């Protein structure tokens, strides 16, 4: 069967800058090559790394040609296949790509895809890859398991909310740092919340009920000092710089890195399907509102993930739990 002509819309930028450099572009896409498919994206998500690559804070791949695209996580439906492609047209898939997922369609090798179980919501599936695989790689590297008491910073955020739940699922006692607005959320997940800021070491000691054996610093502020004061061994501390290495490695597109990333994505899909963690959607934006979605992410107070949908079922904004909290208490102070 011949593939139909497919017109895709994506966001691209011609130079470094804030989200307002993103430009929408629509064109007919080339047919997929051998082993490739075109996926119609249903949901994709935002990661800080997308913004760092776009604003020049992250200089890896600075030799890439302009214009550049953004976005690495997606879930969607296969709509065209090249020769020898593994997934037939109509397959529901979850995938990853180094860049270009903030689009209505992506052309990818099938080695980047796993099947999406019917039970897994599109919005969750489309937000799994970079945050989830970063969490999984970090927990694997630290060999988090029963007997551990682990502290995770920015515990309610995209990476932290997955990391904490998976650490708990592995049998660890998990302490998560956050603002008070997120205490109830973390408690509901079985995570012990501790407010960040002055006096944090004492507050962690009070709830740890024994030695802290590992520390994962997502936020990148004072983490090493806090971990040292708590007596965490250097080998069981992960800094924000370590996390950067993990993320960049998950975005590499050489065959070894892709195979690793897809393997981790497969594990995440299974863990999500089994209920080992629940990924909260912190904001669901139509793809066309990508700039606004990036501004939301830059506030640094997401709970779970910010997701872009190509076919949102409503065009009005649903209120977020954290907005209710802010309206009642005022401001973002810890
Ligand atoms: N090193 C890297 O390469 C790298 C890469 C990506 C991201 N990051 C940074 O890592 C952080 C978390 O990443 P993410 O992807 O999970 O982002 P995210 O979803 O935007 O994280 C938001 C979370 O950060 C928490 N937070 C805000 N201020 C905090 C503070 N002073 N101390 C501890 N937590 C705080 C918020 O909790 P409350 O709402 O409760 O305050 C919120 O739940 C972001 O700040 C991001 O910029 C670093």
mmCIF file of N, CA, C and O in Angstrom, residues 103-193:
data_model
loop_
_atom_site.group_PDB
_atom_site.id
_atom_site.type_symbol
_atom_site.label_atom_id
_atom_site.label_comp_id
_atom_site.label_asym_id
_atom_site.label_seq_id
_atom_site.Cartn_x
_atom_site.Cartn_y
_atom_site.Cartn_z
ATOM 1 N N UNK A 103 5.732 18.670 17.503
ATOM 2 C CA UNK A 103 5.269 18.646 16.111
ATOM 3 C C UNK A 103 4.010 17.796 16.012
ATOM 4 O O UNK A 103 3.678 17.051 16.936
ATOM 5 N N UNK A 104 3.343 17.911 14.867
ATOM 6 C CA UNK A 104 2.189 17.018 14.644
ATOM 7 C C UNK A 104 2.642 15.647 14.153
ATOM 8 O O UNK A 104 1.906 14.674 14.285
ATOM 9 N N UNK A 105 3.845 15.583 13.547
ATOM 10 C CA UNK A 105 4.359 14.304 13.027
ATOM 11 C C UNK A 105 5.871 14.247 13.240
ATOM 12 O O UNK A 105 6.534 15.293 13.164
ATOM 13 N N UNK A 106 6.398 13.057 13.486
ATOM 14 C CA UNK A 106 7.858 12.862 13.512
ATOM 15 C C UNK A 106 8.198 11.651 12.649
ATOM 16 O O UNK A 106 7.450 10.667 12.624
ATOM 17 N N UNK A 107 9.324 11.736 11.971
ATOM 18 C CA UNK A 107 9.830 10.582 11.211
ATOM 19 C C UNK A 107 10.973 9.995 12.025
ATOM 20 O O UNK A 107 11.934 10.702 12.341
ATOM 21 N N UNK A 108 10.830 8.722 12.414
ATOM 22 C CA UNK A 108 11.835 8.115 13.306
ATOM 23 C C UNK A 108 12.110 6.668 12.898
ATOM 24 O O UNK A 108 11.244 5.992 12.323
ATOM 25 N N UNK A 109 13.312 6.158 13.235
ATOM 26 C CA UNK A 109 13.540 4.719 13.065
ATOM 27 C C UNK A 109 12.717 3.952 14.098
ATOM 28 O O UNK A 109 12.496 4.458 15.216
ATOM 29 N N UNK A 110 12.280 2.753 13.742
ATOM 30 C CA UNK A 110 11.426 2.003 14.681
ATOM 31 C C UNK A 110 12.209 1.569 15.925
ATOM 32 O O UNK A 110 11.610 1.186 16.915
ATOM 33 N N UNK A 111 13.551 1.680 15.869
ATOM 34 C CA UNK A 111 14.348 1.344 17.061
ATOM 35 C C UNK A 111 14.114 2.322 18.205
ATOM 36 O O UNK A 111 14.569 2.089 19.316
ATOM 37 N N UNK A 112 13.415 3.416 17.948
ATOM 38 C CA UNK A 112 13.153 4.414 19.004
ATOM 39 C C UNK A 112 11.770 4.231 19.634
ATOM 40 O O UNK A 112 11.366 5.045 20.462
ATOM 41 N N UNK A 113 11.046 3.196 19.211
ATOM 42 C CA UNK A 113 9.632 3.087 19.603
ATOM 43 C C UNK A 113 9.342 1.857 20.456
ATOM 44 O O UNK A 113 9.979 0.817 20.276
ATOM 45 N N UNK A 114 8.368 1.987 21.331
ATOM 46 C CA UNK A 114 7.775 0.821 21.997
ATOM 47 C C UNK A 114 6.257 0.931 21.857
ATOM 48 O O UNK A 114 5.729 2.023 21.639
ATOM 49 N N UNK A 115 5.598 -0.214 21.979
ATOM 50 C CA UNK A 115 4.146 -0.220 21.830
ATOM 51 C C UNK A 115 3.485 0.463 23.022
ATOM 52 O O UNK A 115 3.930 0.274 24.162
ATOM 53 N N UNK A 116 2.447 1.259 22.775
ATOM 54 C CA UNK A 116 1.722 1.895 23.883
ATOM 55 C C UNK A 116 0.571 1.007 24.314
ATOM 56 O O UNK A 116 -0.300 0.704 23.513
ATOM 57 N N UNK A 117 0.554 0.574 25.586
ATOM 58 C CA UNK A 117 -0.590 -0.211 26.042
ATOM 59 C C UNK A 117 -1.857 0.650 26.029
ATOM 60 O O UNK A 117 -1.777 1.855 26.306
ATOM 61 N N UNK A 118 -3.001 0.041 25.729
ATOM 62 C CA UNK A 118 -4.249 0.800 25.635
ATOM 63 C C UNK A 118 -4.551 1.539 26.934
ATOM 64 O O UNK A 118 -5.081 2.652 26.935
ATOM 65 N N UNK A 119 -4.170 0.917 28.053
ATOM 66 C CA UNK A 119 -4.487 1.459 29.372
ATOM 67 C C UNK A 119 -3.694 2.735 29.709
ATOM 68 O O UNK A 119 -4.092 3.504 30.571
ATOM 69 N N UNK A 120 -2.579 2.948 29.046
ATOM 70 C CA UNK A 120 -1.723 4.102 29.353
ATOM 71 C C UNK A 120 -2.253 5.344 28.631
ATOM 72 O O UNK A 120 -2.358 5.358 27.408
ATOM 73 N N UNK A 121 -2.600 6.379 29.399
ATOM 74 C CA UNK A 121 -3.157 7.602 28.794
ATOM 75 C C UNK A 121 -2.159 8.233 27.825
ATOM 76 O O UNK A 121 -0.966 8.268 28.090
ATOM 77 N N UNK A 122 -2.690 8.795 26.751
ATOM 78 C CA UNK A 122 -1.814 9.443 25.763
ATOM 79 C C UNK A 122 -0.942 10.523 26.402
ATOM 80 O O UNK A 122 0.244 10.632 26.117
ATOM 81 N N UNK A 123 -1.557 11.344 27.258
ATOM 82 C CA UNK A 123 -0.826 12.479 27.846
ATOM 83 C C UNK A 123 0.339 12.000 28.707
ATOM 84 O O UNK A 123 1.374 12.643 28.789
ATOM 85 N N UNK A 124 0.134 10.868 29.374
ATOM 86 C CA UNK A 124 1.195 10.316 30.219
ATOM 87 C C UNK A 124 2.261 9.676 29.331
ATOM 88 O O UNK A 124 3.466 9.913 29.504
ATOM 89 N N UNK A 125 1.815 8.903 28.348
ATOM 90 C CA UNK A 125 2.751 8.217 27.451
ATOM 91 C C UNK A 125 3.660 9.230 26.756
ATOM 92 O O UNK A 125 4.865 9.018 26.617
ATOM 93 N N UNK A 126 3.084 10.374 26.357
ATOM 94 C CA UNK A 126 3.849 11.388 25.626
ATOM 95 C C UNK A 126 4.805 12.173 26.506
ATOM 96 O O UNK A 126 5.593 12.982 26.010
ATOM 97 N N UNK A 127 4.749 11.950 27.807
ATOM 98 C CA UNK A 127 5.612 12.702 28.737
ATOM 99 C C UNK A 127 6.632 11.800 29.415
ATOM 100 O O UNK A 127 7.365 12.231 30.289
ATOM 101 N N UNK A 128 6.700 10.546 28.991
ATOM 102 C CA UNK A 128 7.484 9.566 29.761
ATOM 103 C C UNK A 128 8.990 9.640 29.539
ATOM 104 O O UNK A 128 9.755 9.429 30.478
ATOM 105 N N UNK A 129 9.421 9.904 28.310
ATOM 106 C CA UNK A 129 10.800 9.539 27.988
ATOM 107 C C UNK A 129 11.893 10.236 28.796
ATOM 108 O O UNK A 129 12.547 9.594 29.627
ATOM 109 N N UNK A 130 12.118 11.531 28.567
ATOM 110 C CA UNK A 130 13.363 12.103 29.118
ATOM 111 C C UNK A 130 13.334 12.156 30.648
ATOM 112 O O UNK A 130 14.306 11.757 31.305
ATOM 113 N N UNK A 131 12.216 12.605 31.212
ATOM 114 C CA UNK A 131 12.145 12.675 32.685
ATOM 115 C C UNK A 131 12.193 11.269 33.278
ATOM 116 O O UNK A 131 12.905 11.007 34.249
ATOM 117 N N UNK A 132 11.431 10.343 32.681
ATOM 118 C CA UNK A 132 11.343 8.983 33.227
ATOM 119 C C UNK A 132 12.651 8.228 33.107
ATOM 120 O O UNK A 132 13.103 7.574 34.057
ATOM 121 N N UNK A 133 13.293 8.309 31.936
ATOM 122 C CA UNK A 133 14.542 7.558 31.737
ATOM 123 C C UNK A 133 15.664 8.175 32.572
ATOM 124 O O UNK A 133 16.555 7.458 33.042
ATOM 125 N N UNK A 134 15.611 9.496 32.785
ATOM 126 C CA UNK A 134 16.606 10.134 33.671
ATOM 127 C C UNK A 134 16.435 9.590 35.090
ATOM 128 O O UNK A 134 17.415 9.246 35.768
ATOM 129 N N UNK A 135 15.186 9.498 35.532
ATOM 130 C CA UNK A 135 14.914 8.964 36.877
ATOM 131 C C UNK A 135 15.396 7.511 36.976
ATOM 132 O O UNK A 135 16.083 7.136 37.936
ATOM 133 N N UNK A 136 15.068 6.723 35.976
ATOM 134 C CA UNK A 136 15.412 5.292 35.999
ATOM 135 C C UNK A 136 16.932 5.090 35.959
ATOM 136 O O UNK A 136 17.483 4.303 36.738
ATOM 137 N N UNK A 137 17.612 5.811 35.071
ATOM 138 C CA UNK A 137 19.079 5.694 34.988
ATOM 139 C C UNK A 137 19.726 6.065 36.323
ATOM 140 O O UNK A 137 20.665 5.408 36.780
ATOM 141 N N UNK A 138 19.222 7.133 36.931
ATOM 142 C CA UNK A 138 19.811 7.606 38.195
ATOM 143 C C UNK A 138 19.606 6.572 39.299
ATOM 144 O O UNK A 138 20.531 6.246 40.051
ATOM 145 N N UNK A 139 18.408 6.017 39.385
ATOM 146 C CA UNK A 139 18.141 4.992 40.419
ATOM 147 C C UNK A 139 18.963 3.735 40.153
ATOM 148 O O UNK A 139 19.462 3.097 41.086
ATOM 149 N N UNK A 140 19.122 3.394 38.868
ATOM 150 C CA UNK A 140 19.943 2.219 38.512
ATOM 151 C C UNK A 140 21.397 2.443 38.913
ATOM 152 O O UNK A 140 22.031 1.578 39.513
ATOM 153 N N UNK A 141 21.918 3.643 38.566
ATOM 154 C CA UNK A 141 23.333 3.930 38.875
ATOM 155 C C UNK A 141 23.587 3.866 40.379
ATOM 156 O O UNK A 141 24.622 3.384 40.823
ATOM 157 N N UNK A 142 22.640 4.346 41.161
ATOM 158 C CA UNK A 142 22.814 4.367 42.625
ATOM 159 C C UNK A 142 22.386 3.045 43.269
ATOM 160 O O UNK A 142 22.544 2.866 44.470
ATOM 161 N N UNK A 143 21.846 2.139 42.462
ATOM 162 C CA UNK A 143 21.337 0.843 42.960
ATOM 163 C C UNK A 143 20.407 1.041 44.163
ATOM 164 O O UNK A 143 20.600 0.414 45.227
ATOM 165 N N UNK A 144 19.451 1.926 43.999
ATOM 166 C CA UNK A 144 18.502 2.188 45.088
ATOM 167 C C UNK A 144 17.627 0.955 45.289
ATOM 168 O O UNK A 144 17.125 0.364 44.327
ATOM 169 N N UNK A 145 17.469 0.571 46.556
ATOM 170 C CA UNK A 145 16.663 -0.622 46.843
ATOM 171 C C UNK A 145 16.268 -0.681 48.308
ATOM 172 O O UNK A 145 16.424 0.306 49.046
ATOM 173 N N UNK A 146 15.757 -1.828 48.751
ATOM 174 C CA UNK A 146 15.330 -1.964 50.147
ATOM 175 C C UNK A 146 16.500 -1.656 51.083
ATOM 176 O O UNK A 146 17.645 -1.984 50.777
ATOM 177 N N UNK A 147 16.219 -1.009 52.198
ATOM 178 C CA UNK A 147 17.285 -0.665 53.144
ATOM 179 C C UNK A 147 17.819 0.745 52.921
ATOM 180 O O UNK A 147 18.499 1.298 53.777
ATOM 181 N N UNK A 148 17.515 1.330 51.747
ATOM 182 C CA UNK A 148 17.970 2.700 51.487
ATOM 183 C C UNK A 148 17.002 3.712 52.081
ATOM 184 O O UNK A 148 15.783 3.503 52.066
ATOM 185 N N UNK A 149 17.587 4.823 52.567
ATOM 186 C CA UNK A 149 16.790 6.023 52.822
ATOM 187 C C UNK A 149 17.360 7.070 51.879
ATOM 188 O O UNK A 149 18.522 7.458 51.989
ATOM 189 N N UNK A 150 16.552 7.470 50.913
ATOM 190 C CA UNK A 150 17.048 8.364 49.864
ATOM 191 C C UNK A 150 16.318 9.704 49.924
ATOM 192 O O UNK A 150 15.104 9.742 50.120
ATOM 193 N N UNK A 151 17.104 10.774 49.778
ATOM 194 C CA UNK A 151 16.516 12.117 49.684
ATOM 195 C C UNK A 151 16.553 12.536 48.218
ATOM 196 O O UNK A 151 17.578 12.387 47.551
ATOM 197 N N UNK A 152 15.418 13.021 47.721
ATOM 198 C CA UNK A 152 15.324 13.494 46.330
ATOM 199 C C UNK A 152 14.908 14.959 46.366
ATOM 200 O O UNK A 152 13.882 15.288 46.980
ATOM 201 N N UNK A 153 15.687 15.849 45.717
ATOM 202 C CA UNK A 153 15.275 17.259 45.707
ATOM 203 C C UNK A 153 14.377 17.534 44.509
ATOM 204 O O UNK A 153 14.402 16.805 43.525
ATOM 205 N N UNK A 154 13.580 18.606 44.610
ATOM 206 C CA UNK A 154 12.538 18.931 43.616
ATOM 207 C C UNK A 154 11.664 17.696 43.384
ATOM 208 O O UNK A 154 11.388 17.294 42.261
ATOM 209 N N UNK A 155 11.212 17.137 44.492
ATOM 210 C CA UNK A 155 10.551 15.829 44.465
ATOM 211 C C UNK A 155 9.195 15.834 43.764
ATOM 212 O O UNK A 155 8.717 14.784 43.338
ATOM 213 N N UNK A 156 8.572 16.997 43.644
ATOM 214 C CA UNK A 156 7.256 17.033 43.011
ATOM 215 C C UNK A 156 7.349 17.374 41.524
ATOM 216 O O UNK A 156 6.346 17.372 40.826
ATOM 217 N N UNK A 157 8.555 17.651 41.027
ATOM 218 C CA UNK A 157 8.716 18.054 39.629
ATOM 219 C C UNK A 157 8.670 16.875 38.674
ATOM 220 O O UNK A 157 8.407 15.732 39.077
ATOM 221 N N UNK A 158 8.944 17.146 37.412
ATOM 222 C CA UNK A 158 8.851 16.113 36.387
ATOM 223 C C UNK A 158 9.710 14.905 36.691
ATOM 224 O O UNK A 158 9.232 13.765 36.749
ATOM 225 N N UNK A 159 11.011 15.130 36.897
ATOM 226 C CA UNK A 159 11.918 14.012 37.176
ATOM 227 C C UNK A 159 11.697 13.494 38.597
ATOM 228 O O UNK A 159 11.548 12.293 38.826
ATOM 229 N N UNK A 160 11.646 14.426 39.557
ATOM 230 C CA UNK A 160 11.544 14.026 40.965
ATOM 231 C C UNK A 160 10.311 13.193 41.268
ATOM 232 O O UNK A 160 10.380 12.234 42.042
ATOM 233 N N UNK A 161 9.186 13.528 40.649
ATOM 234 C CA UNK A 161 7.955 12.791 40.987
ATOM 235 C C UNK A 161 8.025 11.340 40.497
ATOM 236 O O UNK A 161 7.441 10.442 41.109
ATOM 237 N N UNK A 162 8.759 11.108 39.418
ATOM 238 C CA UNK A 162 8.926 9.723 38.938
ATOM 239 C C UNK A 162 9.987 9.020 39.786
ATOM 240 O O UNK A 162 9.799 7.877 40.236
ATOM 241 N N UNK A 163 11.085 9.732 40.043
ATOM 242 C CA UNK A 163 12.200 9.166 40.811
ATOM 243 C C UNK A 163 11.750 8.713 42.205
ATOM 244 O O UNK A 163 12.084 7.608 42.646
ATOM 245 N N UNK A 164 11.004 9.586 42.877
ATOM 246 C CA UNK A 164 10.577 9.251 44.249
ATOM 247 C C UNK A 164 9.671 8.022 44.234
ATOM 248 O O UNK A 164 9.832 7.112 45.054
ATOM 249 N N UNK A 165 8.716 7.991 43.317
ATOM 250 C CA UNK A 165 7.773 6.861 43.299
ATOM 251 C C UNK A 165 8.470 5.545 42.939
ATOM 252 O O UNK A 165 8.169 4.503 43.503
ATOM 253 N N UNK A 166 9.416 5.633 41.994
ATOM 254 C CA UNK A 166 10.112 4.392 41.618
ATOM 255 C C UNK A 166 11.065 3.936 42.723
ATOM 256 O O UNK A 166 11.245 2.735 42.939
ATOM 257 N N UNK A 167 11.657 4.889 43.446
ATOM 258 C CA UNK A 167 12.522 4.517 44.576
ATOM 259 C C UNK A 167 11.683 3.816 45.647
ATOM 260 O O UNK A 167 12.098 2.814 46.231
ATOM 261 N N UNK A 168 10.492 4.329 45.873
ATOM 262 C CA UNK A 168 9.606 3.707 46.862
ATOM 263 C C UNK A 168 9.198 2.304 46.387
ATOM 264 O O UNK A 168 9.179 1.350 47.146
ATOM 265 N N UNK A 169 8.890 2.207 45.108
ATOM 266 C CA UNK A 169 8.501 0.920 44.525
ATOM 267 C C UNK A 169 9.621 -0.114 44.700
ATOM 268 O O UNK A 169 9.367 -1.306 44.833
ATOM 269 N N UNK A 170 10.887 0.346 44.707
ATOM 270 C CA UNK A 170 12.019 -0.567 44.905
ATOM 271 C C UNK A 170 12.246 -0.890 46.376
ATOM 272 O O UNK A 170 13.194 -1.596 46.712
ATOM 273 N N UNK A 171 11.441 -0.302 47.250
ATOM 274 C CA UNK A 171 11.535 -0.658 48.670
ATOM 275 C C UNK A 171 12.286 0.328 49.526
ATOM 276 O O UNK A 171 12.520 0.080 50.715
ATOM 277 N N UNK A 172 12.685 1.480 48.957
ATOM 278 C CA UNK A 172 13.433 2.466 49.752
ATOM 279 C C UNK A 172 12.474 3.328 50.573
ATOM 280 O O UNK A 172 11.289 3.449 50.247
ATOM 281 N N UNK A 173 13.019 3.930 51.629
ATOM 282 C CA UNK A 173 12.306 4.980 52.360
ATOM 283 C C UNK A 173 12.668 6.280 51.643
ATOM 284 O O UNK A 173 13.864 6.558 51.428
ATOM 285 N N UNK A 174 11.666 7.057 51.251
ATOM 286 C CA UNK A 174 11.948 8.194 50.368
ATOM 287 C C UNK A 174 11.510 9.514 50.997
ATOM 288 O O UNK A 174 10.359 9.668 51.404
ATOM 289 N N UNK A 175 12.465 10.441 51.040
ATOM 290 C CA UNK A 175 12.207 11.793 51.551
ATOM 291 C C UNK A 175 12.325 12.735 50.359
ATOM 292 O O UNK A 175 13.308 12.677 49.606
ATOM 293 N N UNK A 176 11.314 13.580 50.169
ATOM 294 C CA UNK A 176 11.338 14.480 49.014
ATOM 295 C C UNK A 176 11.310 15.930 49.450
ATOM 296 O O UNK A 176 10.504 16.302 50.305
ATOM 297 N N UNK A 177 12.199 16.776 48.860
ATOM 298 C CA UNK A 177 12.152 18.198 49.214
ATOM 299 C C UNK A 177 11.216 18.930 48.262
ATOM 300 O O UNK A 177 11.156 18.631 47.057
ATOM 301 N N UNK A 178 10.455 19.879 48.833
ATOM 302 C CA UNK A 178 9.466 20.624 48.050
ATOM 303 C C UNK A 178 8.995 21.817 48.875
ATOM 304 O O UNK A 178 9.386 21.966 50.028
ATOM 305 N N UNK A 179 8.162 22.648 48.266
ATOM 306 C CA UNK A 179 7.487 23.703 49.010
ATOM 307 C C UNK A 179 6.266 23.110 49.700
ATOM 308 O O UNK A 179 5.822 22.010 49.343
ATOM 309 N N UNK A 180 5.709 23.864 50.668
ATOM 310 C CA UNK A 180 4.585 23.287 51.435
ATOM 311 C C UNK A 180 3.390 22.965 50.560
ATOM 312 O O UNK A 180 2.596 22.093 50.881
ATOM 313 N N UNK A 181 3.245 23.663 49.433
ATOM 314 C CA UNK A 181 2.126 23.410 48.523
ATOM 315 C C UNK A 181 2.100 21.963 48.041
ATOM 316 O O UNK A 181 1.059 21.482 47.633
ATOM 317 N N UNK A 182 3.240 21.300 48.098
ATOM 318 C CA UNK A 182 3.294 19.931 47.569
ATOM 319 C C UNK A 182 3.306 18.847 48.651
ATOM 320 O O UNK A 182 3.446 17.666 48.324
ATOM 321 N N UNK A 183 3.160 19.249 49.909
ATOM 322 C CA UNK A 183 3.206 18.251 50.988
ATOM 323 C C UNK A 183 2.135 17.175 50.819
ATOM 324 O O UNK A 183 2.401 15.984 50.911
ATOM 325 N N UNK A 184 0.894 17.619 50.599
ATOM 326 C CA UNK A 184 -0.200 16.638 50.491
ATOM 327 C C UNK A 184 0.024 15.706 49.306
ATOM 328 O O UNK A 184 -0.186 14.502 49.396
ATOM 329 N N UNK A 185 0.450 16.311 48.188
ATOM 330 C CA UNK A 185 0.684 15.507 46.978
ATOM 331 C C UNK A 185 1.707 14.408 47.267
ATOM 332 O O UNK A 185 1.478 13.231 46.979
ATOM 333 N N UNK A 186 2.838 14.770 47.866
ATOM 334 C CA UNK A 186 3.880 13.761 48.115
ATOM 335 C C UNK A 186 3.415 12.739 49.145
ATOM 336 O O UNK A 186 3.675 11.537 48.995
ATOM 337 N N UNK A 187 2.713 13.207 50.184
ATOM 338 C CA UNK A 187 2.229 12.253 51.205
ATOM 339 C C UNK A 187 1.311 11.209 50.574
ATOM 340 O O UNK A 187 1.366 10.040 50.920
ATOM 341 N N UNK A 188 0.467 11.677 49.643
ATOM 342 C CA UNK A 188 -0.447 10.727 48.981
ATOM 343 C C UNK A 188 0.320 9.647 48.228
ATOM 344 O O UNK A 188 -0.182 8.550 48.019
ATOM 345 N N UNK A 189 1.544 9.965 47.824
ATOM 346 C CA UNK A 189 2.357 8.978 47.096
ATOM 347 C C UNK A 189 3.203 8.127 48.040
ATOM 348 O O UNK A 189 3.963 7.269 47.598
ATOM 349 N N UNK A 190 3.115 8.422 49.333
ATOM 350 C CA UNK A 190 3.913 7.665 50.304
ATOM 351 C C UNK A 190 5.325 8.209 50.445
ATOM 352 O O UNK A 190 6.228 7.524 50.938
ATOM 353 N N UNK A 191 5.534 9.444 49.988
ATOM 354 C CA UNK A 191 6.841 10.091 50.090
ATOM 355 C C UNK A 191 6.801 11.050 51.280
ATOM 356 O O UNK A 191 5.789 11.731 51.492
ATOM 357 N N UNK A 192 7.889 11.108 52.043
ATOM 358 C CA UNK A 192 7.922 12.001 53.209
ATOM 359 C C UNK A 192 8.378 13.387 52.747
ATOM 360 O O UNK A 192 9.517 13.547 52.288
ATOM 361 N N UNK A 193 7.487 14.394 52.834
ATOM 362 C CA UNK A 193 7.884 15.711 52.334
ATOM 363 C C UNK A 193 8.702 16.489 53.361
ATOM 364 O O UNK A 193 8.421 16.428 54.558
#
